[in-house]
GROMACS .gro file of C-alpha atoms in nm:
model
  374
    1MET     CA    1  -3.498  -1.307   3.554
    2LYS     CA    2  -3.286  -1.567   3.400
    3LEU     CA    3  -2.958  -1.503   3.266
    4PRO     CA    4  -2.830  -1.556   2.911
    5LEU     CA    5  -2.611  -1.849   2.939
    6LEU     CA    6  -2.334  -1.660   2.800
    7ALA     CA    7  -2.366  -1.406   3.071
    8VAL     CA    8  -2.416  -1.700   3.311
    9MET     CA    9  -2.089  -1.842   3.186
   10LEU     CA   10  -1.907  -1.467   3.261
   11LEU     CA   11  -2.058  -1.396   3.546
   12ALA     CA   12  -1.952  -1.772   3.677
   13SER     CA   13  -1.584  -1.708   3.555
   14THR     CA   14  -1.529  -1.411   3.696
   15LEU     CA   15  -1.629  -1.470   3.996
   16THR     CA   16  -1.451  -1.787   4.048
   17LEU     CA   17  -1.116  -1.590   3.908
   18LYS     CA   18  -1.172  -1.300   4.127
   19SER     CA   19  -1.214  -1.547   4.430
   20ALA     CA   20  -0.896  -1.705   4.382
   21ALA     CA   21  -0.753  -1.340   4.329
   22LEU     CA   22  -0.856  -1.269   4.684
   23GLN     CA   23  -0.706  -1.530   4.806
   24GLU     CA   24  -0.421  -1.270   4.858
   25PRO     CA   25  -0.462  -0.980   5.028
   26LEU     CA   26  -0.480  -0.711   4.809
   27LYS     CA   27  -0.176  -0.500   4.865
   28PRO     CA   28   0.069  -0.252   4.626
   29ARG     CA   29   0.269  -0.557   4.455
   30GLU     CA   30   0.638  -0.473   4.428
   31GLN     CA   31   0.765  -0.774   4.183
   32PHE     CA   32   0.610  -0.958   3.899
   33PHE     CA   33   0.504  -1.311   3.937
   34PRO     CA   34   0.490  -1.490   3.582
   35GLY     CA   35   0.209  -1.684   3.498
   36GLN     CA   36   0.004  -1.645   3.863
   37ILE     CA   37  -0.335  -1.460   3.882
   38TRP     CA   38  -0.261  -1.099   3.831
   39PRO     CA   39  -0.512  -0.883   4.006
   40ASP     CA   40  -0.608  -0.540   3.947
   41ASN     CA   41  -0.720  -0.236   4.151
   42ASN     CA   42  -1.040  -0.436   4.224
   43GLY     CA   43  -0.915  -0.758   4.286
   44LEU     CA   44  -1.008  -0.901   3.976
   45PRO     CA   45  -0.820  -1.072   3.729
   46ILE     CA   46  -0.696  -0.857   3.421
   47ASN     CA   47  -0.838  -0.941   3.137
   48ALA     CA   48  -0.643  -0.809   2.851
   49HIS     CA   49  -0.460  -1.072   2.652
   50GLY     CA   50  -0.274  -1.051   2.344
   51GLY     CA   51  -0.179  -0.727   2.464
   52GLY     CA   52   0.072  -0.405   2.418
   53LEU     CA   53   0.154  -0.095   2.580
   54LEU     CA   54   0.185   0.234   2.535
   55PHE     CA   55   0.382   0.461   2.771
   56HIS     CA   56   0.249   0.855   2.761
   57ASN     CA   57   0.318   1.115   2.992
   58GLY     CA   58   0.382   0.905   3.298
   59THR     CA   59   0.177   0.662   3.256
   60TYR     CA   60   0.150   0.332   3.089
   61TYR     CA   61  -0.147   0.207   2.952
   62TRP     CA   62  -0.184  -0.190   2.873
   63PHE     CA   63  -0.437  -0.260   2.598
   64GLY     CA   64  -0.563  -0.618   2.531
   65GLU     CA   65  -0.832  -0.869   2.443
   66HIS     CA   66  -1.155  -0.903   2.685
   67LYS     CA   67  -1.198  -1.255   2.707
   68VAL     CA   68  -1.537  -1.434   2.864
   69GLY     CA   69  -1.504  -1.779   3.002
   70GLY     CA   70  -1.547  -2.134   2.830
   71SER     CA   71  -1.443  -2.155   2.429
   72ALA     CA   72  -1.695  -1.849   2.357
   73GLY     CA   73  -1.390  -1.643   2.475
   74ASN     CA   74  -1.219  -1.687   2.184
   75VAL     CA   75  -1.410  -1.481   1.990
   76ALA     CA   76  -1.511  -1.100   2.093
   77HIS     CA   77  -1.837  -1.082   2.312
   78VAL     CA   78  -1.671  -0.697   2.483
   79GLY     CA   79  -1.384  -0.583   2.309
   80VAL     CA   80  -1.005  -0.442   2.370
   81HIS     CA   81  -0.971  -0.357   2.754
   82CYS     CA   82  -0.748  -0.085   2.884
   83TYR     CA   83  -0.600  -0.063   3.213
   84ARG     CA   84  -0.351   0.229   3.348
   85SER     CA   85  -0.049   0.224   3.562
   86VAL     CA   86   0.261   0.439   3.639
   87ASP     CA   87   0.518   0.141   3.806
   88LEU     CA   88   0.398  -0.145   3.589
   89TYR     CA   89   0.335  -0.349   3.909
   90ASN     CA   90  -0.028  -0.242   3.995
   91TRP     CA   91  -0.264  -0.180   3.748
   92THR     CA   92  -0.582   0.043   3.767
   93ASP     CA   93  -0.921  -0.110   3.516
   94ALA     CA   94  -0.949   0.224   3.282
   95GLY     CA   95  -1.270   0.052   3.100
   96ILE     CA   96  -1.318  -0.084   2.750
   97ALA     CA   97  -1.121   0.115   2.497
   98LEU     CA   98  -1.278   0.007   2.231
   99PRO     CA   99  -1.608  -0.213   2.229
  100VAL     CA  100  -1.759  -0.441   2.007
  101SER     CA  101  -2.087  -0.306   1.818
  102THR     CA  102  -2.443  -0.417   1.883
  103ASP     CA  103  -2.518  -0.352   1.517
  104SER     CA  104  -2.471  -0.714   1.349
  105SER     CA  105  -2.361  -0.573   1.018
  106SER     CA  106  -2.044  -0.399   1.184
  107GLU     CA  107  -1.756  -0.526   1.081
  108ILE     CA  108  -1.650  -0.540   1.447
  109ALA     CA  109  -1.982  -0.690   1.588
  110LYS     CA  110  -2.028  -0.905   1.840
  111GLY     CA  111  -1.894  -1.254   1.782
  112SER     CA  112  -1.616  -1.140   1.533
  113ILE     CA  113  -1.215  -1.185   1.612
  114ILE     CA  114  -1.058  -0.942   1.749
  115GLU     CA  115  -0.694  -1.006   1.814
  116ARG     CA  116  -0.325  -0.840   1.931
  117PRO     CA  117  -0.473  -0.482   1.975
  118LYS     CA  118  -0.154  -0.269   1.983
  119VAL     CA  119  -0.176   0.165   2.045
  120ILE     CA  120   0.084   0.380   1.949
  121TYR     CA  121   0.042   0.782   1.954
  122ASN     CA  122   0.083   1.016   1.690
  123MET     CA  123   0.276   1.359   1.766
  124LYS     CA  124   0.191   1.526   1.476
  125THR     CA  125  -0.186   1.480   1.456
  126GLY     CA  126  -0.229   1.412   1.834
  127LYS     CA  127  -0.439   1.081   1.796
  128PHE     CA  128  -0.366   0.754   1.940
  129VAL     CA  129  -0.412   0.487   1.670
  130MET     CA  130  -0.521   0.126   1.762
  131TRP     CA  131  -0.395  -0.155   1.498
  132PHE     CA  132  -0.569  -0.504   1.582
  133HIS     CA  133  -0.587  -0.869   1.392
  134LEU     CA  134  -0.972  -0.899   1.257
  135GLU     CA  135  -1.181  -1.201   1.115
  136LEU     CA  136  -1.545  -1.116   1.086
  137LYS     CA  137  -1.821  -1.304   1.227
  138GLY     CA  138  -1.866  -1.652   1.122
  139GLN     CA  139  -1.580  -1.679   0.919
  140GLY     CA  140  -1.284  -1.821   1.118
  141TYR     CA  141  -0.988  -1.693   0.993
  142LYS     CA  142  -1.019  -1.659   0.639
  143THR     CA  143  -1.044  -1.278   0.666
  144ALA     CA  144  -0.693  -1.229   0.760
  145LYS     CA  145  -0.731  -0.840   0.809
  146THR     CA  146  -0.576  -0.544   0.957
  147ALA     CA  147  -0.838  -0.274   1.119
  148VAL     CA  148  -0.759   0.028   1.267
  149ALA     CA  149  -0.962   0.275   1.515
  150ILE     CA  150  -0.868   0.626   1.669
  151SER     CA  151  -0.891   0.818   2.023
  152ASP     CA  152  -0.822   1.166   2.167
  153ARG     CA  153  -0.729   1.003   2.481
  154PRO     CA  154  -0.450   0.721   2.547
  155GLU     CA  155  -0.761   0.513   2.745
  156GLY     CA  156  -1.031   0.576   2.481
  157PRO     CA  157  -1.301   0.533   2.376
  158TYR     CA  158  -1.157   0.428   2.033
  159THR     CA  159  -1.328   0.512   1.691
  160PHE     CA  160  -1.366   0.226   1.450
  161LEU     CA  161  -1.257   0.331   1.123
  162ARG     CA  162  -1.184   0.063   0.880
  163SER     CA  163  -1.049  -0.280   0.808
  164PHE     CA  164  -0.838  -0.369   0.508
  165ARG     CA  165  -0.548  -0.618   0.387
  166PRO     CA  166  -0.241  -0.398   0.314
  167GLU     CA  167  -0.096  -0.271   0.049
  168ALA     CA  168  -0.332  -0.394  -0.257
  169GLY     CA  169  -0.153  -0.351  -0.596
  170VAL     CA  170   0.172  -0.309  -0.434
  171TRP     CA  171   0.489  -0.532  -0.427
  172PRO     CA  172   0.713  -0.551  -0.133
  173MET     CA  173   1.078  -0.409  -0.164
  174ASP     CA  174   1.256  -0.719  -0.168
  175ILE     CA  175   1.066  -0.916  -0.460
  176THR     CA  176   1.203  -1.083  -0.760
  177GLU     CA  177   1.069  -1.121  -1.097
  178GLU     CA  178   1.031  -1.469  -1.012
  179GLU     CA  179   0.842  -1.439  -0.716
  180LYS     CA  180   0.606  -1.222  -0.887
  181LYS     CA  181   0.488  -1.513  -1.098
  182PRO     CA  182   0.182  -1.685  -1.066
  183SER     CA  183   0.257  -2.042  -0.928
  184ALA     CA  184   0.071  -2.297  -0.686
  185GLY     CA  185   0.078  -2.252  -0.356
  186ASN     CA  186   0.229  -1.869  -0.418
  187ALA     CA  187  -0.003  -1.647  -0.156
  188LEU     CA  188   0.176  -1.312  -0.194
  189GLN     CA  189   0.082  -1.348  -0.587
  190CYS     CA  190  -0.229  -1.451  -0.536
  191ASP     CA  191  -0.279  -1.182  -0.268
  192PHE     CA  192  -0.163  -0.888  -0.499
  193ALA     CA  193  -0.462  -0.753  -0.606
  194GLY     CA  194  -0.692  -0.742  -0.270
  195GLY     CA  195  -0.402  -0.707  -0.055
  196GLN     CA  196  -0.188  -0.946   0.174
  197MET     CA  197  -0.287  -1.132   0.466
  198SER     CA  198  -0.291  -0.998   0.828
  199ARG     CA  199  -0.269  -1.254   1.140
  200ASP     CA  200  -0.066  -1.203   1.420
  201MET     CA  201   0.080  -0.854   1.437
  202THR     CA  202   0.259  -0.612   1.647
  203LEU     CA  203   0.328  -0.242   1.603
  204PHE     CA  204   0.638  -0.092   1.623
  205SER     CA  205   0.743   0.290   1.653
  206ASP     CA  206   1.128   0.375   1.568
  207ASP     CA  207   1.313   0.641   1.716
  208ASP     CA  208   1.273   0.869   1.401
  209GLY     CA  209   0.886   0.896   1.458
  210LYS     CA  210   0.817   0.627   1.168
  211ALA     CA  211   0.591   0.337   1.249
  212TYR     CA  212   0.579  -0.035   1.141
  213LEU     CA  213   0.305  -0.316   1.182
  214ILE     CA  214   0.482  -0.632   1.186
  215THR     CA  215   0.241  -0.956   1.053
  216ALA     CA  216   0.196  -1.298   0.992
  217SER     CA  217   0.100  -1.323   0.624
  218GLU     CA  218   0.150  -1.557   0.298
  219ASP     CA  219  -0.110  -1.791   0.506
  220ASN     CA  220   0.124  -1.765   0.807
  221HIS     CA  221   0.410  -1.871   0.626
  222THR     CA  222   0.590  -1.544   0.585
  223LEU     CA  223   0.612  -1.228   0.822
  224GLN     CA  224   0.587  -0.887   0.653
  225ILE     CA  225   0.674  -0.573   0.781
  226HIS     CA  226   0.478  -0.258   0.699
  227GLU     CA  227   0.603   0.076   0.709
  228LEU     CA  228   0.257   0.303   0.815
  229SER     CA  229   0.150   0.631   0.680
  230GLU     CA  230   0.270   0.926   0.814
  231ASP     CA  231  -0.042   0.942   1.057
  232TYR     CA  232  -0.028   0.586   1.109
  233GLN     CA  233  -0.381   0.520   0.993
  234SER     CA  234  -0.290   0.355   0.668
  235PHE     CA  235   0.033   0.234   0.491
  236SER     CA  236   0.299   0.415   0.315
  237GLY     CA  237   0.342   0.157   0.048
  238HIS     CA  238   0.697   0.073   0.173
  239TYR     CA  239   0.691  -0.318   0.333
  240ALA     CA  240   0.963  -0.633   0.289
  241ARG     CA  241   0.925  -0.983   0.367
  242VAL     CA  242   1.121  -1.171   0.657
  243PHE     CA  243   1.185  -1.529   0.652
  244PRO     CA  244   0.967  -1.640   0.360
  245GLY     CA  245   0.843  -1.985   0.399
  246GLY     CA  246   0.946  -1.960   0.755
  247VAL     CA  247   0.582  -2.013   0.886
  248ASN     CA  248   0.650  -1.768   1.201
  249GLU     CA  249   0.353  -1.575   1.382
  250ALA     CA  250   0.339  -1.368   1.696
  251PRO     CA  251   0.589  -1.138   1.647
  252ALA     CA  252   0.703  -0.900   1.895
  253VAL     CA  253   1.021  -0.619   1.830
  254CYS     CA  254   1.238  -0.373   2.003
  255LYS     CA  255   1.530  -0.162   1.936
  256HIS     CA  256   1.842  -0.214   2.150
  257ASP     CA  257   2.154  -0.037   2.116
  258GLY     CA  258   2.106   0.034   1.693
  259HIS     CA  259   2.002  -0.328   1.581
  260TYR     CA  260   1.650  -0.446   1.594
  261TRP     CA  261   1.547  -0.776   1.787
  262MET     CA  262   1.268  -1.033   1.707
  263ILE     CA  263   1.075  -1.248   1.892
  264SER     CA  264   0.816  -1.494   1.761
  265SER     CA  265   0.662  -1.840   1.733
  266GLY     CA  266   0.605  -2.127   1.513
  267CYS     CA  267   0.239  -2.200   1.411
  268THR     CA  268   0.059  -2.481   1.592
  269GLY     CA  269  -0.272  -2.325   1.690
  270TRP     CA  270  -0.366  -2.261   2.051
  271SER     CA  271  -0.057  -2.521   2.151
  272PRO     CA  272   0.245  -2.390   2.223
  273ASN     CA  273   0.612  -2.415   2.065
  274ALA     CA  274   0.976  -2.307   2.071
  275ALA     CA  275   1.010  -1.966   2.047
  276ARG     CA  276   1.237  -1.794   1.792
  277SER     CA  277   1.442  -1.480   1.757
  278ALA     CA  278   1.630  -1.265   1.472
  279VAL     CA  279   1.810  -0.928   1.458
  280ALA     CA  280   1.880  -0.679   1.190
  281ASP     CA  281   2.081  -0.377   1.141
  282SER     CA  282   1.765  -0.233   0.931
  283ILE     CA  283   1.406  -0.315   1.087
  284PHE     CA  284   1.343  -0.415   0.725
  285GLY     CA  285   1.607  -0.655   0.737
  286PRO     CA  286   1.785  -0.871   0.637
  287TRP     CA  287   1.686  -1.045   0.923
  288LYS     CA  288   1.951  -1.308   1.114
  289PRO     CA  289   1.783  -1.632   1.286
  290LEU     CA  290   1.942  -1.619   1.673
  291GLY     CA  291   1.735  -1.971   1.820
  292ASN     CA  292   1.537  -1.990   2.090
  293PRO     CA  293   1.642  -1.704   2.313
  294CYS     CA  294   1.447  -1.917   2.602
  295ARG     CA  295   1.611  -2.015   2.902
  296GLY     CA  296   1.475  -2.242   3.252
  297VAL     CA  297   1.137  -2.392   3.353
  298ASN     CA  298   0.786  -2.280   3.462
  299PRO     CA  299   0.723  -2.482   3.777
  300GLY     CA  300   0.353  -2.475   3.724
  301ASN     CA  301   0.381  -2.666   3.430
  302LYS     CA  302   0.703  -2.802   3.375
  303LEU     CA  303   0.744  -2.656   3.068
  304GLY     CA  304   1.068  -2.541   2.947
  305PRO     CA  305   1.223  -2.342   2.638
  306GLU     CA  306   1.068  -2.628   2.387
  307LYS     CA  307   0.731  -2.508   2.468
  308THR     CA  308   0.781  -2.129   2.570
  309TRP     CA  309   0.668  -2.209   2.905
  310GLY     CA  310   0.344  -2.282   2.804
  311GLY     CA  311   0.315  -1.930   2.629
  312GLN     CA  312   0.349  -1.725   2.321
  313SER     CA  313   0.526  -1.355   2.258
  314THR     CA  314   0.272  -1.117   2.198
  315TYR     CA  315   0.498  -0.772   2.322
  316ILE     CA  316   0.826  -0.665   2.380
  317LEU     CA  317   0.790  -0.322   2.660
  318PRO     CA  318   1.095  -0.065   2.677
  319VAL     CA  319   1.086   0.002   3.030
  320ASN     CA  320   1.071   0.432   3.017
  321GLY     CA  321   1.384   0.576   3.104
  322THR     CA  322   1.608   0.321   3.135
  323PRO     CA  323   1.782   0.188   2.801
  324GLU     CA  324   1.892  -0.136   2.914
  325CYS     CA  325   1.560  -0.227   3.053
  326PHE     CA  326   1.357  -0.457   2.790
  327ILE     CA  327   1.038  -0.679   2.913
  328ALA     CA  328   0.917  -0.981   2.739
  329MET     CA  329   0.561  -1.066   2.744
  330PHE     CA  330   0.390  -1.371   2.648
  331ASP     CA  331   0.070  -1.563   2.702
  332ILE     CA  332  -0.049  -1.865   2.843
  333TRP     CA  333  -0.334  -1.941   2.631
  334ASN     CA  334  -0.645  -2.117   2.748
  335PRO     CA  335  -0.885  -2.190   2.489
  336LYS     CA  336  -1.107  -2.407   2.668
  337ASN     CA  337  -1.163  -2.125   2.942
  338ALA     CA  338  -1.027  -1.795   2.747
  339ILE     CA  339  -1.120  -1.630   3.047
  340ASP     CA  340  -0.828  -1.777   3.224
  341GLY     CA  341  -0.543  -1.708   3.003
  342ARG     CA  342  -0.218  -1.630   3.159
  343TYR     CA  343   0.069  -1.334   3.143
  344VAL     CA  344   0.413  -1.386   3.150
  345TRP     CA  345   0.653  -1.097   3.219
  346LEU     CA  346   1.024  -1.171   3.220
  347PRO     CA  347   1.345  -0.935   3.177
  348ILE     CA  348   1.534  -0.981   2.853
  349ARG     CA  349   1.909  -1.012   2.876
  350PHE     CA  350   2.173  -0.828   2.536
  351GLY     CA  351   2.456  -0.971   2.455
  352LYS     CA  352   2.696  -0.868   2.179
  353ASP     CA  353   2.537  -1.043   1.917
  354ASN     CA  354   2.184  -1.205   2.087
  355PHE     CA  355   1.951  -1.186   2.366
  356HIS     CA  356   1.812  -1.407   2.624
  357VAL     CA  357   1.464  -1.461   2.801
  358THR     CA  358   1.524  -1.661   3.159
  359TRP     CA  359   1.236  -1.779   3.366
  360ARG     CA  360   1.203  -1.652   3.682
  361ASN     CA  361   0.922  -1.723   3.975
  362ALA     CA  362   0.923  -1.372   4.106
  363TRP     CA  363   1.121  -1.036   3.983
  364GLY     CA  364   1.128  -0.669   3.996
  365LEU     CA  365   1.270  -0.401   3.785
  366SER     CA  366   1.575  -0.393   3.989
  367THR     CA  367   1.642  -0.722   3.817
  368PHE     CA  368   1.791  -0.505   3.570
  369ASP     CA  369   2.158  -0.514   3.688
  370SER     CA  370   2.441  -0.723   3.632
  371SER     CA  371   2.306  -1.003   3.824
  372LEU     CA  372   2.088  -1.059   3.503
  373PRO     CA  373   2.166  -1.430   3.396
  374LYS     CA  374   2.381  -1.443   3.038
   0.00000   0.00000   0.00000
C-alpha cells in the first residue's frame, strides 16, 4: 500500500523524534530540561505547541497545537492535543481534544491554522471552554479570528461552536473621539463594524471569576484585552487597548501579589526577538513597560535575552497551592520541521516592581525558594 506523502512525512518525523527520545531510559522525571526533547508516557515527544495549561481536580492538562513534520506542520492536520500530569514533569497522552474536521467546508477543516489553544473551566456552567486563534484554510493570516469550543470533560472531546472577530460595533473603553475618526492605517476604526482582529492570544482567569482574552490586534500593532461573557463563550462588551502601536504579540499574563504581569514579544514572524514585560494594577491597565525580563544563555543554540533563548512566550503557569511559584512557558519554533519545536519552561522571580526569568539547564519545583537569582 502506498502511503500519501504527508503520512510518510509524519511517520518519518515521529519515528526520528521517538528514537531520539528513547536514547534515554524512560523513567519518571524529577526536573525540567528546557529546550530538550520532552517525552510523554509512550516515549514520544510531547506534541502541544503554543500551549496553555489547566489545573482541575488535582490534575494539570496541557493543550497545544499538534504538529506534523516539515513545513506542512505550520498548518493544522490533526488538531489540538491534550496531555495530563499530576507533577508537571511526567505527562500522559490524553489524545486529541479538538480534531480538525474532515469536512472541507468547515472553518476548522484540515489545512486551516489553529494556534495557541487555551482552556478555562466555568464553574457556573460546568463547561470547559477552549479558545484559539483561527485562520481559514488557504487564506494565510488574513482571517484573524478567535474561535471557541466546549466540552464536559477537561481532556475533551471539544465541540467547535463558532469563530468570530471580537466586539463588532463596540469601541474600547479607553478610546478617544479623535481615535474613532477614519484615518490611514487606523485598523481599530476599519475593523469596528466587522470586529477586531485577533491573532496570538492567551486566556486569563481572575480570582473574582471573570475571564479575559488577551490578543494581538490591529494588524499586530496593539494588544487588546477583552472581558469574556459569564459563560466564557463570547465577549462582554468591555475591552481595552494596551500599548497602541507598540507591535506586540505572544502575550502571557498572570496575577501575583495583587498586580498583573505580562510577557510578550515583538513581531518577527517565526524568528525570535527580545521578550518584553509589563505590570499593571488593573487587568485593563494602564500597563507599565518593564523591559526584557530574560537573563542567561541557552547553551544549545548560544542565544540569550536578545533572542529569548531562541523562543517566544506562550503562557504563564501558576503552580497550584504555591502562591510564589509561576512558570514562564516559551516555544522554540522550527518552521522547517514544525514537529520538532521545543519547549522552554523556566521559573519566574518576582521583585518589588519587576520580575525576571533566568535560563537554567535543569531545574525542579524546589527551585522556588530564596536561592532563585534576582
